[in-house]
mmCIF file of C-alpha atoms in Angstrom:
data_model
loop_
_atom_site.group_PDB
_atom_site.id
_atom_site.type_symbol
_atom_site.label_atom_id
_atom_site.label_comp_id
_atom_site.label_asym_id
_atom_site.label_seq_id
_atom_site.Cartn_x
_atom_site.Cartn_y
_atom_site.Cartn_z
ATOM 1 C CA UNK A 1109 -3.386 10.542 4.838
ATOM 2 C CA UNK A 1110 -6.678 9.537 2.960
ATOM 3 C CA UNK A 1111 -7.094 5.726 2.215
ATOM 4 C CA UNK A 1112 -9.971 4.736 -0.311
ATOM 5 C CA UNK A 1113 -9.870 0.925 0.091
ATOM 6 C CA UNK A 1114 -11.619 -1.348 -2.119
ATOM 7 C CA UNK A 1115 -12.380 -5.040 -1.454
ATOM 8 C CA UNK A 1116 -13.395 -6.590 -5.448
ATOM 9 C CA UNK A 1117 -15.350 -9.776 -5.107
ATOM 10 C CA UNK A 1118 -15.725 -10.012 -1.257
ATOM 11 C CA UNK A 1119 -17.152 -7.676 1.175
ATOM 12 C CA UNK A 1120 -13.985 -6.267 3.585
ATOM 13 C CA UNK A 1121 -15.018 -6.425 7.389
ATOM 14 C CA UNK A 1122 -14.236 -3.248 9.651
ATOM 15 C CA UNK A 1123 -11.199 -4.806 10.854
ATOM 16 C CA UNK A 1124 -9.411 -5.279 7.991
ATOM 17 C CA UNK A 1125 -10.121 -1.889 6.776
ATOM 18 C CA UNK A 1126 -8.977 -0.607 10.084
ATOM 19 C CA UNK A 1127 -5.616 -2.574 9.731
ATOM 20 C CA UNK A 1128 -5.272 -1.124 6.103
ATOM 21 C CA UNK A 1129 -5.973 2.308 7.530
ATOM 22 C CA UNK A 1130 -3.243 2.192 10.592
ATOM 23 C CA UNK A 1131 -0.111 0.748 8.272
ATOM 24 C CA UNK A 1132 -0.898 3.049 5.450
ATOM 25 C CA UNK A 1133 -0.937 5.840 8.329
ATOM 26 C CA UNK A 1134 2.531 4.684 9.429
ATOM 27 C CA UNK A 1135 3.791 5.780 5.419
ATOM 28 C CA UNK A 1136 3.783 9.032 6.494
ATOM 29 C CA UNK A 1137 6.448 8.529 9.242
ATOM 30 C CA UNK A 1138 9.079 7.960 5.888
ATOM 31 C CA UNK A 1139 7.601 10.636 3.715
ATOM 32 C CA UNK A 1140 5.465 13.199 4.472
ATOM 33 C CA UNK A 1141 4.607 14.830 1.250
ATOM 34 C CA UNK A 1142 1.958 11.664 0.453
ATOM 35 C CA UNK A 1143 -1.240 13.293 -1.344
ATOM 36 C CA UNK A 1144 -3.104 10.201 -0.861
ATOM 37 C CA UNK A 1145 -3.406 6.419 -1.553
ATOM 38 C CA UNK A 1146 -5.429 3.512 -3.200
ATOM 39 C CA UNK A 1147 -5.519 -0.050 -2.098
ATOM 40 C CA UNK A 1148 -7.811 -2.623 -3.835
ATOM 41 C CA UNK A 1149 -8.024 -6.070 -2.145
ATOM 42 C CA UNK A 1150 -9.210 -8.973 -4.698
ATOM 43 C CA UNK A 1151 -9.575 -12.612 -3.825
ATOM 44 C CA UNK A 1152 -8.050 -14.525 -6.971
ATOM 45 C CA UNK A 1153 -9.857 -17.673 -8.021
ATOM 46 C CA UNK A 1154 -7.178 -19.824 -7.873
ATOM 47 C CA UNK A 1155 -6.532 -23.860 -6.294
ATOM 48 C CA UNK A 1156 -3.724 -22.144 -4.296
ATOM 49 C CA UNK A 1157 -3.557 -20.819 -0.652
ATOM 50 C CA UNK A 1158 -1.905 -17.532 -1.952
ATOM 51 C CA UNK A 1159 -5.013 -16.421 -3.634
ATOM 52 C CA UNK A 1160 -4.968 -12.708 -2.113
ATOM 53 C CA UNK A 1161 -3.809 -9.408 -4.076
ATOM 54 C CA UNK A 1162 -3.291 -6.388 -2.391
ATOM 55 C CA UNK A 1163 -2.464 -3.355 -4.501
ATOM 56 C CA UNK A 1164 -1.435 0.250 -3.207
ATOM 57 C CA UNK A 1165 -1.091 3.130 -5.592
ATOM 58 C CA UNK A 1166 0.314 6.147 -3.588
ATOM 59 C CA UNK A 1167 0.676 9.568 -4.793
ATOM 60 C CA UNK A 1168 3.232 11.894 -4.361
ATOM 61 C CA UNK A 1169 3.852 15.314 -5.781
ATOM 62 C CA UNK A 1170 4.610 14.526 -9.694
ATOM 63 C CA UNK A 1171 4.504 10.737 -9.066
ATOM 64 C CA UNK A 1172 2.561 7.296 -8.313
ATOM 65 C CA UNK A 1173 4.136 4.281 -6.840
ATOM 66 C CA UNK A 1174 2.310 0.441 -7.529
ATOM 67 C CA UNK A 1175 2.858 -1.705 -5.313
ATOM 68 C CA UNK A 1176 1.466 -5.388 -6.058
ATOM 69 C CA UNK A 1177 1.316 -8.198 -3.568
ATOM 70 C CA UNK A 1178 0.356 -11.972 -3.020
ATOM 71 C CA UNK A 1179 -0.272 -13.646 -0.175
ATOM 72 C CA UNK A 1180 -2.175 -15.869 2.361
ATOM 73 C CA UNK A 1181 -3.809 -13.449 3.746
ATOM 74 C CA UNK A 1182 -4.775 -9.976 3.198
ATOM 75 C CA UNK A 1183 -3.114 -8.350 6.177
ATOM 76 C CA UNK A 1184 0.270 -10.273 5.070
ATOM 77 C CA UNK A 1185 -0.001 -8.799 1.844
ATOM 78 C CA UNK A 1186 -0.681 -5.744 3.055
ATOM 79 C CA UNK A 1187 2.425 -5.776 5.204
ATOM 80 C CA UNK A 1188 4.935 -6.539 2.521
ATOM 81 C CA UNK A 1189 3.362 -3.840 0.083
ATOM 82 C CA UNK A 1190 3.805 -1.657 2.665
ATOM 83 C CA UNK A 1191 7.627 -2.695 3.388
ATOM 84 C CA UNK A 1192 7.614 -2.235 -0.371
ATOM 85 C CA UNK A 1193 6.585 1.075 -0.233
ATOM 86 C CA UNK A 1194 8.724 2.199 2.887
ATOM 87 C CA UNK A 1195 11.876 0.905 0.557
ATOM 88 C CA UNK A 1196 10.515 3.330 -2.330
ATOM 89 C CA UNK A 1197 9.519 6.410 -0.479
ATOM 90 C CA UNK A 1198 12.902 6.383 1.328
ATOM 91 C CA UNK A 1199 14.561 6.420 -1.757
ATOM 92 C CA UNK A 1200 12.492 9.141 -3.399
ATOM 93 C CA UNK A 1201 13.225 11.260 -0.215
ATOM 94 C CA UNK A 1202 17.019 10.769 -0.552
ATOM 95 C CA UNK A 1203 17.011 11.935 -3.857
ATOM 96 C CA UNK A 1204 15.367 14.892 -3.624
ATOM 97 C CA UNK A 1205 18.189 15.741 -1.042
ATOM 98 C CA UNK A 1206 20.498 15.029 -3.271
ATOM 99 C CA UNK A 1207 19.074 17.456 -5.741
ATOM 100 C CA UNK A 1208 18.484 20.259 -3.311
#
């Protein structure tokens, strides 16, 4: 699947962008028809800990799915979209059964 991640207001090291690369990858095992994906990481300027937003914007044929998250850290955030996500696309799979 193609990831285009984008860190706003703080440079992303490699690691992160690996992590965001492998758990997007793992998408695929619940729905294989994904065209490709978006995830912007921003760093809220905020007095509170959760000051991380992850958002993921996946595409599938004839539909997007946002997914917004807050957290502590990025890679939490990144987890729970992702959980999100896995909730959504396994929904949009069983209906499509149903309609076949």
């Amino acid at each position: 699947m193609k990831v285009n991640a984008q860190s706003v207001n703080f440079n992303a090291d490699s690691n992160l962008l690996h992590y965001v690369q492998n758990r997007m990858n793992k998408l695929e095992l619940f729905y294989n028809k994904v065209i490709n994906s978006e995830v912007y990481m921003k760093v809220q300027k905020t007095s509170g800990k959760e000051n991380k937003l992850v958002e993921i914007q996946v595409n599938v044929p004839k539909e997007r799915l946002v997914v917004k998250k807050q957290c502590k850290s990025f890679e939490e955030a990144v987890d729970s979209a992702c959980n999100s996500l896995e909730r959504k696309l396994i929904k949009r799979k069983e209906k499509q059964r149903q309609m076949a």
